[in-house]
């Protein structure tokens, strides 16, 4: 099983950027640890970060189409979440399920962050659990549906 983690603008600065919102731990450090943990369950994590909208779209196309497509994508589009119809269209154009994640609880913040243009294109969203939002998103991609019948 292969899962791609794609991070958008300013997420390279998590750990020093607004620590009262995003905490003190670097995202790279957290994702290193997460990759080692999930590797034990046979999950290979790939990682990409860009501050540029078009580069994020190119990466969604690269990991999301054709024979090399991954099995799932965890996407934190940063502020592009609230502005980018182009990223929403890219998500709709690819095959793997995409889970939207946010470190902070965007719904408890400024009104402009309450709208996600990408949420409707995603399988689901995990919001507000700090860096563990990434771990929970991977768990969501790995979860087998309950059979309640
Ligand atoms: C964020 C929330 C966005 O509103 C913000 O622009 C970010 C980070 C989060 O992970 O909490 O850059 O996506």
PDB file of C-alpha atoms and ligand atoms in Angstrom:
ATOM      1  CA  UNK A   1       0.000   0.000   0.000  1.00  0.00           C
ATOM      2  CA  UNK A   2       1.382   3.408  -0.987  1.00  0.00           C
ATOM      3  CA  UNK A   3       0.124   6.697   0.410  1.00  0.00           C
ATOM      4  CA  UNK A   4       1.295  10.124  -0.754  1.00  0.00           C
ATOM      5  CA  UNK A   5       1.369  13.035   1.665  1.00  0.00           C
ATOM      6  CA  UNK A   6       1.129  16.395  -0.072  1.00  0.00           C
ATOM      7  CA  UNK A   7       1.628  19.608   1.870  1.00  0.00           C
ATOM      8  CA  UNK A   8       0.974  23.109   0.607  1.00  0.00           C
ATOM      9  CA  UNK A   9       2.224  26.598   1.391  1.00  0.00           C
ATOM     10  CA  UNK A  10       3.963  27.480   4.646  1.00  0.00           C
ATOM     11  CA  UNK A  11       3.730  23.941   6.018  1.00  0.00           C
ATOM     12  CA  UNK A  12       7.524  23.678   5.668  1.00  0.00           C
ATOM     13  CA  UNK A  13       7.656  26.181   8.554  1.00  0.00           C
ATOM     14  CA  UNK A  14       5.535  24.210  11.029  1.00  0.00           C
ATOM     15  CA  UNK A  15       7.478  24.018  14.274  1.00  0.00           C
ATOM     16  CA  UNK A  16       8.537  27.648  14.201  1.00  0.00           C
ATOM     17  CA  UNK A  17       5.554  29.277  12.458  1.00  0.00           C
ATOM     18  CA  UNK A  18       2.782  30.498  14.829  1.00  0.00           C
ATOM     19  CA  UNK A  19       3.621  27.857  17.461  1.00  0.00           C
ATOM     20  CA  UNK A  20       0.514  28.767  19.460  1.00  0.00           C
ATOM     21  CA  UNK A  21      -1.555  27.484  16.498  1.00  0.00           C
ATOM     22  CA  UNK A  22       0.620  24.738  14.980  1.00  0.00           C
ATOM     23  CA  UNK A  23       2.839  23.657  17.892  1.00  0.00           C
ATOM     24  CA  UNK A  24       6.617  23.438  18.285  1.00  0.00           C
ATOM     25  CA  UNK A  25       7.342  20.191  16.514  1.00  0.00           C
ATOM     26  CA  UNK A  26       8.511  20.297  12.924  1.00  0.00           C
ATOM     27  CA  UNK A  27       6.246  18.548  10.450  1.00  0.00           C
ATOM     28  CA  UNK A  28       9.270  16.803   8.899  1.00  0.00           C
ATOM     29  CA  UNK A  29      10.203  15.359  12.261  1.00  0.00           C
ATOM     30  CA  UNK A  30       6.638  14.159  12.889  1.00  0.00           C
ATOM     31  CA  UNK A  31       6.281  12.675   9.390  1.00  0.00           C
ATOM     32  CA  UNK A  32       9.652  10.858   9.708  1.00  0.00           C
ATOM     33  CA  UNK A  33       8.331   9.151  12.816  1.00  0.00           C
ATOM     34  CA  UNK A  34       4.935   8.441  11.222  1.00  0.00           C
ATOM     35  CA  UNK A  35       6.588   6.924   8.118  1.00  0.00           C
ATOM     36  CA  UNK A  36       8.663   4.597  10.305  1.00  0.00           C
ATOM     37  CA  UNK A  37       5.550   3.521  12.245  1.00  0.00           C
ATOM     38  CA  UNK A  38       3.360   2.783   9.238  1.00  0.00           C
ATOM     39  CA  UNK A  39       6.212   1.046   7.385  1.00  0.00           C
ATOM     40  CA  UNK A  40       5.845  -1.719   9.988  1.00  0.00           C
ATOM     41  CA  UNK A  41       2.299  -2.215   8.697  1.00  0.00           C
ATOM     42  CA  UNK A  42       3.463  -2.427   5.100  1.00  0.00           C
ATOM     43  CA  UNK A  43       2.516   1.162   4.210  1.00  0.00           C
ATOM     44  CA  UNK A  44       4.986   3.198   2.189  1.00  0.00           C
ATOM     45  CA  UNK A  45       4.633   6.966   2.644  1.00  0.00           C
ATOM     46  CA  UNK A  46       5.885   9.389   0.033  1.00  0.00           C
ATOM     47  CA  UNK A  47       6.125  13.091   0.799  1.00  0.00           C
ATOM     48  CA  UNK A  48       5.930  16.332  -1.138  1.00  0.00           C
ATOM     49  CA  UNK A  49       5.692  19.975  -0.068  1.00  0.00           C
ATOM     50  CA  UNK A  50       5.419  23.094  -2.174  1.00  0.00           C
ATOM     51  CA  UNK A  51       4.538  26.722  -1.679  1.00  0.00           C
ATOM     52  CA  UNK A  52       3.287  26.912  -5.279  1.00  0.00           C
ATOM     53  CA  UNK A  53      -0.251  26.071  -6.366  1.00  0.00           C
ATOM     54  CA  UNK A  54       0.731  24.706  -9.792  1.00  0.00           C
ATOM     55  CA  UNK A  55       3.414  22.452  -8.294  1.00  0.00           C
ATOM     56  CA  UNK A  56       0.815  20.940  -5.951  1.00  0.00           C
ATOM     57  CA  UNK A  57      -1.478  20.294  -8.927  1.00  0.00           C
ATOM     58  CA  UNK A  58       1.397  18.705 -10.882  1.00  0.00           C
ATOM     59  CA  UNK A  59       2.136  16.423  -7.925  1.00  0.00           C
ATOM     60  CA  UNK A  60      -1.548  15.415  -7.604  1.00  0.00           C
ATOM     61  CA  UNK A  61      -1.475  14.441 -11.292  1.00  0.00           C
ATOM     62  CA  UNK A  62       1.837  12.609 -10.902  1.00  0.00           C
ATOM     63  CA  UNK A  63       0.784  10.420  -7.965  1.00  0.00           C
ATOM     64  CA  UNK A  64      -2.877  10.222  -8.891  1.00  0.00           C
ATOM     65  CA  UNK A  65      -3.032   8.943 -12.464  1.00  0.00           C
ATOM     66  CA  UNK A  66      -1.914   5.950 -14.445  1.00  0.00           C
ATOM     67  CA  UNK A  67      -0.089   2.785 -13.565  1.00  0.00           C
ATOM     68  CA  UNK A  68       2.053   4.480 -10.900  1.00  0.00           C
ATOM     69  CA  UNK A  69      -0.888   5.960  -8.989  1.00  0.00           C
ATOM     70  CA  UNK A  70      -0.724   5.575  -5.205  1.00  0.00           C
ATOM     71  CA  UNK A  71      -3.509   3.969  -3.172  1.00  0.00           C
ATOM     72  CA  UNK A  72      -4.442   7.117  -1.271  1.00  0.00           C
ATOM     73  CA  UNK A  73      -3.455  10.752  -0.787  1.00  0.00           C
ATOM     74  CA  UNK A  74      -3.332  12.871   2.375  1.00  0.00           C
ATOM     75  CA  UNK A  75      -3.521  16.529   1.384  1.00  0.00           C
ATOM     76  CA  UNK A  76      -2.985  19.604   3.518  1.00  0.00           C
ATOM     77  CA  UNK A  77      -3.413  22.365   0.968  1.00  0.00           C
ATOM     78  CA  UNK A  78      -2.759  25.097   3.560  1.00  0.00           C
ATOM     79  CA  UNK A  79      -4.364  28.417   2.637  1.00  0.00           C
ATOM     80  CA  UNK A  80      -5.084  27.145  -0.899  1.00  0.00           C
ATOM     81  CA  UNK A  81      -7.818  25.098   0.784  1.00  0.00           C
ATOM     82  CA  UNK A  82      -9.858  28.267   1.018  1.00  0.00           C
ATOM     83  CA  UNK A  83      -9.099  29.680  -2.428  1.00  0.00           C
ATOM     84  CA  UNK A  84      -8.172  27.054  -4.994  1.00  0.00           C
ATOM     85  CA  UNK A  85     -10.810  25.776  -7.375  1.00  0.00           C
ATOM     86  CA  UNK A  86      -7.891  24.509  -9.471  1.00  0.00           C
ATOM     87  CA  UNK A  87      -6.746  22.131  -6.714  1.00  0.00           C
ATOM     88  CA  UNK A  88     -10.361  20.961  -6.242  1.00  0.00           C
ATOM     89  CA  UNK A  89     -10.543  20.239  -9.981  1.00  0.00           C
ATOM     90  CA  UNK A  90      -7.228  18.339  -9.829  1.00  0.00           C
ATOM     91  CA  UNK A  91      -8.560  16.156  -7.002  1.00  0.00           C
ATOM     92  CA  UNK A  92     -11.638  15.380  -9.113  1.00  0.00           C
ATOM     93  CA  UNK A  93      -9.402  14.487 -12.061  1.00  0.00           C
ATOM     94  CA  UNK A  94      -7.425  11.766 -10.286  1.00  0.00           C
ATOM     95  CA  UNK A  95      -8.226   8.251  -9.132  1.00  0.00           C
ATOM     96  CA  UNK A  96      -7.032   7.658  -5.522  1.00  0.00           C
ATOM     97  CA  UNK A  97      -9.129   8.798  -2.562  1.00  0.00           C
ATOM     98  CA  UNK A  98      -7.888  12.084  -1.107  1.00  0.00           C
ATOM     99  CA  UNK A  99      -8.251  12.908   2.600  1.00  0.00           C
ATOM    100  CA  UNK A 100      -8.120  16.620   3.411  1.00  0.00           C
ATOM    101  CA  UNK A 101      -6.230  17.376   6.614  1.00  0.00           C
ATOM    102  CA  UNK A 102      -5.647  20.431   8.747  1.00  0.00           C
ATOM    103  CA  UNK A 103      -3.461  20.686  11.803  1.00  0.00           C
ATOM    104  CA  UNK A 104      -5.566  23.429  13.368  1.00  0.00           C
ATOM    105  CA  UNK A 105      -9.328  23.438  13.806  1.00  0.00           C
ATOM    106  CA  UNK A 106     -10.076  25.754  10.912  1.00  0.00           C
ATOM    107  CA  UNK A 107     -13.715  26.020  12.046  1.00  0.00           C
ATOM    108  CA  UNK A 108     -12.629  27.630  15.310  1.00  0.00           C
ATOM    109  CA  UNK A 109     -10.604  30.282  13.468  1.00  0.00           C
ATOM    110  CA  UNK A 110     -11.394  33.251  11.209  1.00  0.00           C
ATOM    111  CA  UNK A 111     -14.536  32.961   9.059  1.00  0.00           C
ATOM    112  CA  UNK A 112     -12.537  32.804   5.820  1.00  0.00           C
ATOM    113  CA  UNK A 113     -11.032  29.501   7.004  1.00  0.00           C
ATOM    114  CA  UNK A 114     -14.486  27.942   7.497  1.00  0.00           C
ATOM    115  CA  UNK A 115     -14.865  27.441   3.757  1.00  0.00           C
ATOM    116  CA  UNK A 116     -12.956  24.666   2.019  1.00  0.00           C
ATOM    117  CA  UNK A 117     -13.149  24.662  -1.759  1.00  0.00           C
ATOM    118  CA  UNK A 118     -11.537  21.222  -1.816  1.00  0.00           C
ATOM    119  CA  UNK A 119     -13.616  19.381   0.823  1.00  0.00           C
ATOM    120  CA  UNK A 120     -16.356  18.372  -1.605  1.00  0.00           C
ATOM    121  CA  UNK A 121     -13.809  16.782  -3.925  1.00  0.00           C
ATOM    122  CA  UNK A 122     -12.221  14.746  -1.112  1.00  0.00           C
ATOM    123  CA  UNK A 123     -13.219  11.432   0.432  1.00  0.00           C
ATOM    124  CA  UNK A 124     -13.367  13.174   3.810  1.00  0.00           C
ATOM    125  CA  UNK A 125     -11.646  15.645   6.092  1.00  0.00           C
ATOM    126  CA  UNK A 126      -9.686  15.413   9.348  1.00  0.00           C
ATOM    127  CA  UNK A 127      -9.380  18.749  11.073  1.00  0.00           C
ATOM    128  CA  UNK A 128      -7.972  20.053  14.325  1.00  0.00           C
ATOM    129  CA  UNK A 129      -6.046  17.161  15.863  1.00  0.00           C
ATOM    130  CA  UNK A 130      -2.661  18.829  15.605  1.00  0.00           C
ATOM    131  CA  UNK A 131      -0.004  16.873  13.743  1.00  0.00           C
ATOM    132  CA  UNK A 132      -1.934  13.698  14.569  1.00  0.00           C
ATOM    133  CA  UNK A 133      -4.439  14.785  11.887  1.00  0.00           C
ATOM    134  CA  UNK A 134      -1.988  13.126   9.450  1.00  0.00           C
ATOM    135  CA  UNK A 135      -1.958   9.846  11.389  1.00  0.00           C
ATOM    136  CA  UNK A 136      -5.762   9.851  11.618  1.00  0.00           C
ATOM    137  CA  UNK A 137      -6.027  10.477   7.868  1.00  0.00           C
ATOM    138  CA  UNK A 138      -3.829   7.450   7.175  1.00  0.00           C
ATOM    139  CA  UNK A 139      -5.974   5.393   9.535  1.00  0.00           C
ATOM    140  CA  UNK A 140      -9.040   6.514   7.582  1.00  0.00           C
ATOM    141  CA  UNK A 141      -7.439   5.390   4.310  1.00  0.00           C
ATOM    142  CA  UNK A 142      -6.499   2.019   5.821  1.00  0.00           C
ATOM    143  CA  UNK A 143      -9.832   1.399   7.555  1.00  0.00           C
ATOM    144  CA  UNK A 144     -11.923  -1.451   6.289  1.00  0.00           C
ATOM    145  CA  UNK A 145     -15.621  -0.612   6.154  1.00  0.00           C
ATOM    146  CA  UNK A 146     -17.729  -2.173   8.916  1.00  0.00           C
ATOM    147  CA  UNK A 147     -20.226  -4.736   7.765  1.00  0.00           C
ATOM    148  CA  UNK A 148     -23.189  -3.995  10.008  1.00  0.00           C
ATOM    149  CA  UNK A 149     -25.769  -6.121   8.198  1.00  0.00           C
TER     150      UNK A 149
HETATM  151  C1  LIG B   1      -3.868  24.754   7.789  1.00  0.00           C
HETATM  152  C2  LIG B   1      -5.058  25.714   7.980  1.00  0.00           C
HETATM  153  C3  LIG B   1      -5.072  26.781   6.886  1.00  0.00           C
HETATM  154  O1  LIG B   1      -6.172  27.665   7.096  1.00  0.00           O
HETATM  155  C4  LIG B   1      -3.796  27.584   6.932  1.00  0.00           C
HETATM  156  O2  LIG B   1      -3.786  28.521   5.876  1.00  0.00           O
HETATM  157  C5  LIG B   1      -2.580  26.738   6.905  1.00  0.00           C
HETATM  158  C6  LIG B   1      -2.561  25.514   7.700  1.00  0.00           C
HETATM  159  C7  LIG B   1      -3.771  23.737   8.929  1.00  0.00           C
HETATM  160  O3  LIG B   1      -3.121  22.718   8.736  1.00  0.00           O
HETATM  161  O4  LIG B   1      -4.300  23.976  10.030  1.00  0.00           O
HETATM  162  O5  LIG B   1      -1.564  27.086   6.297  1.00  0.00           O
HETATM  163  O6  LIG B   1      -4.070  24.027   6.573  1.00  0.00           O
END
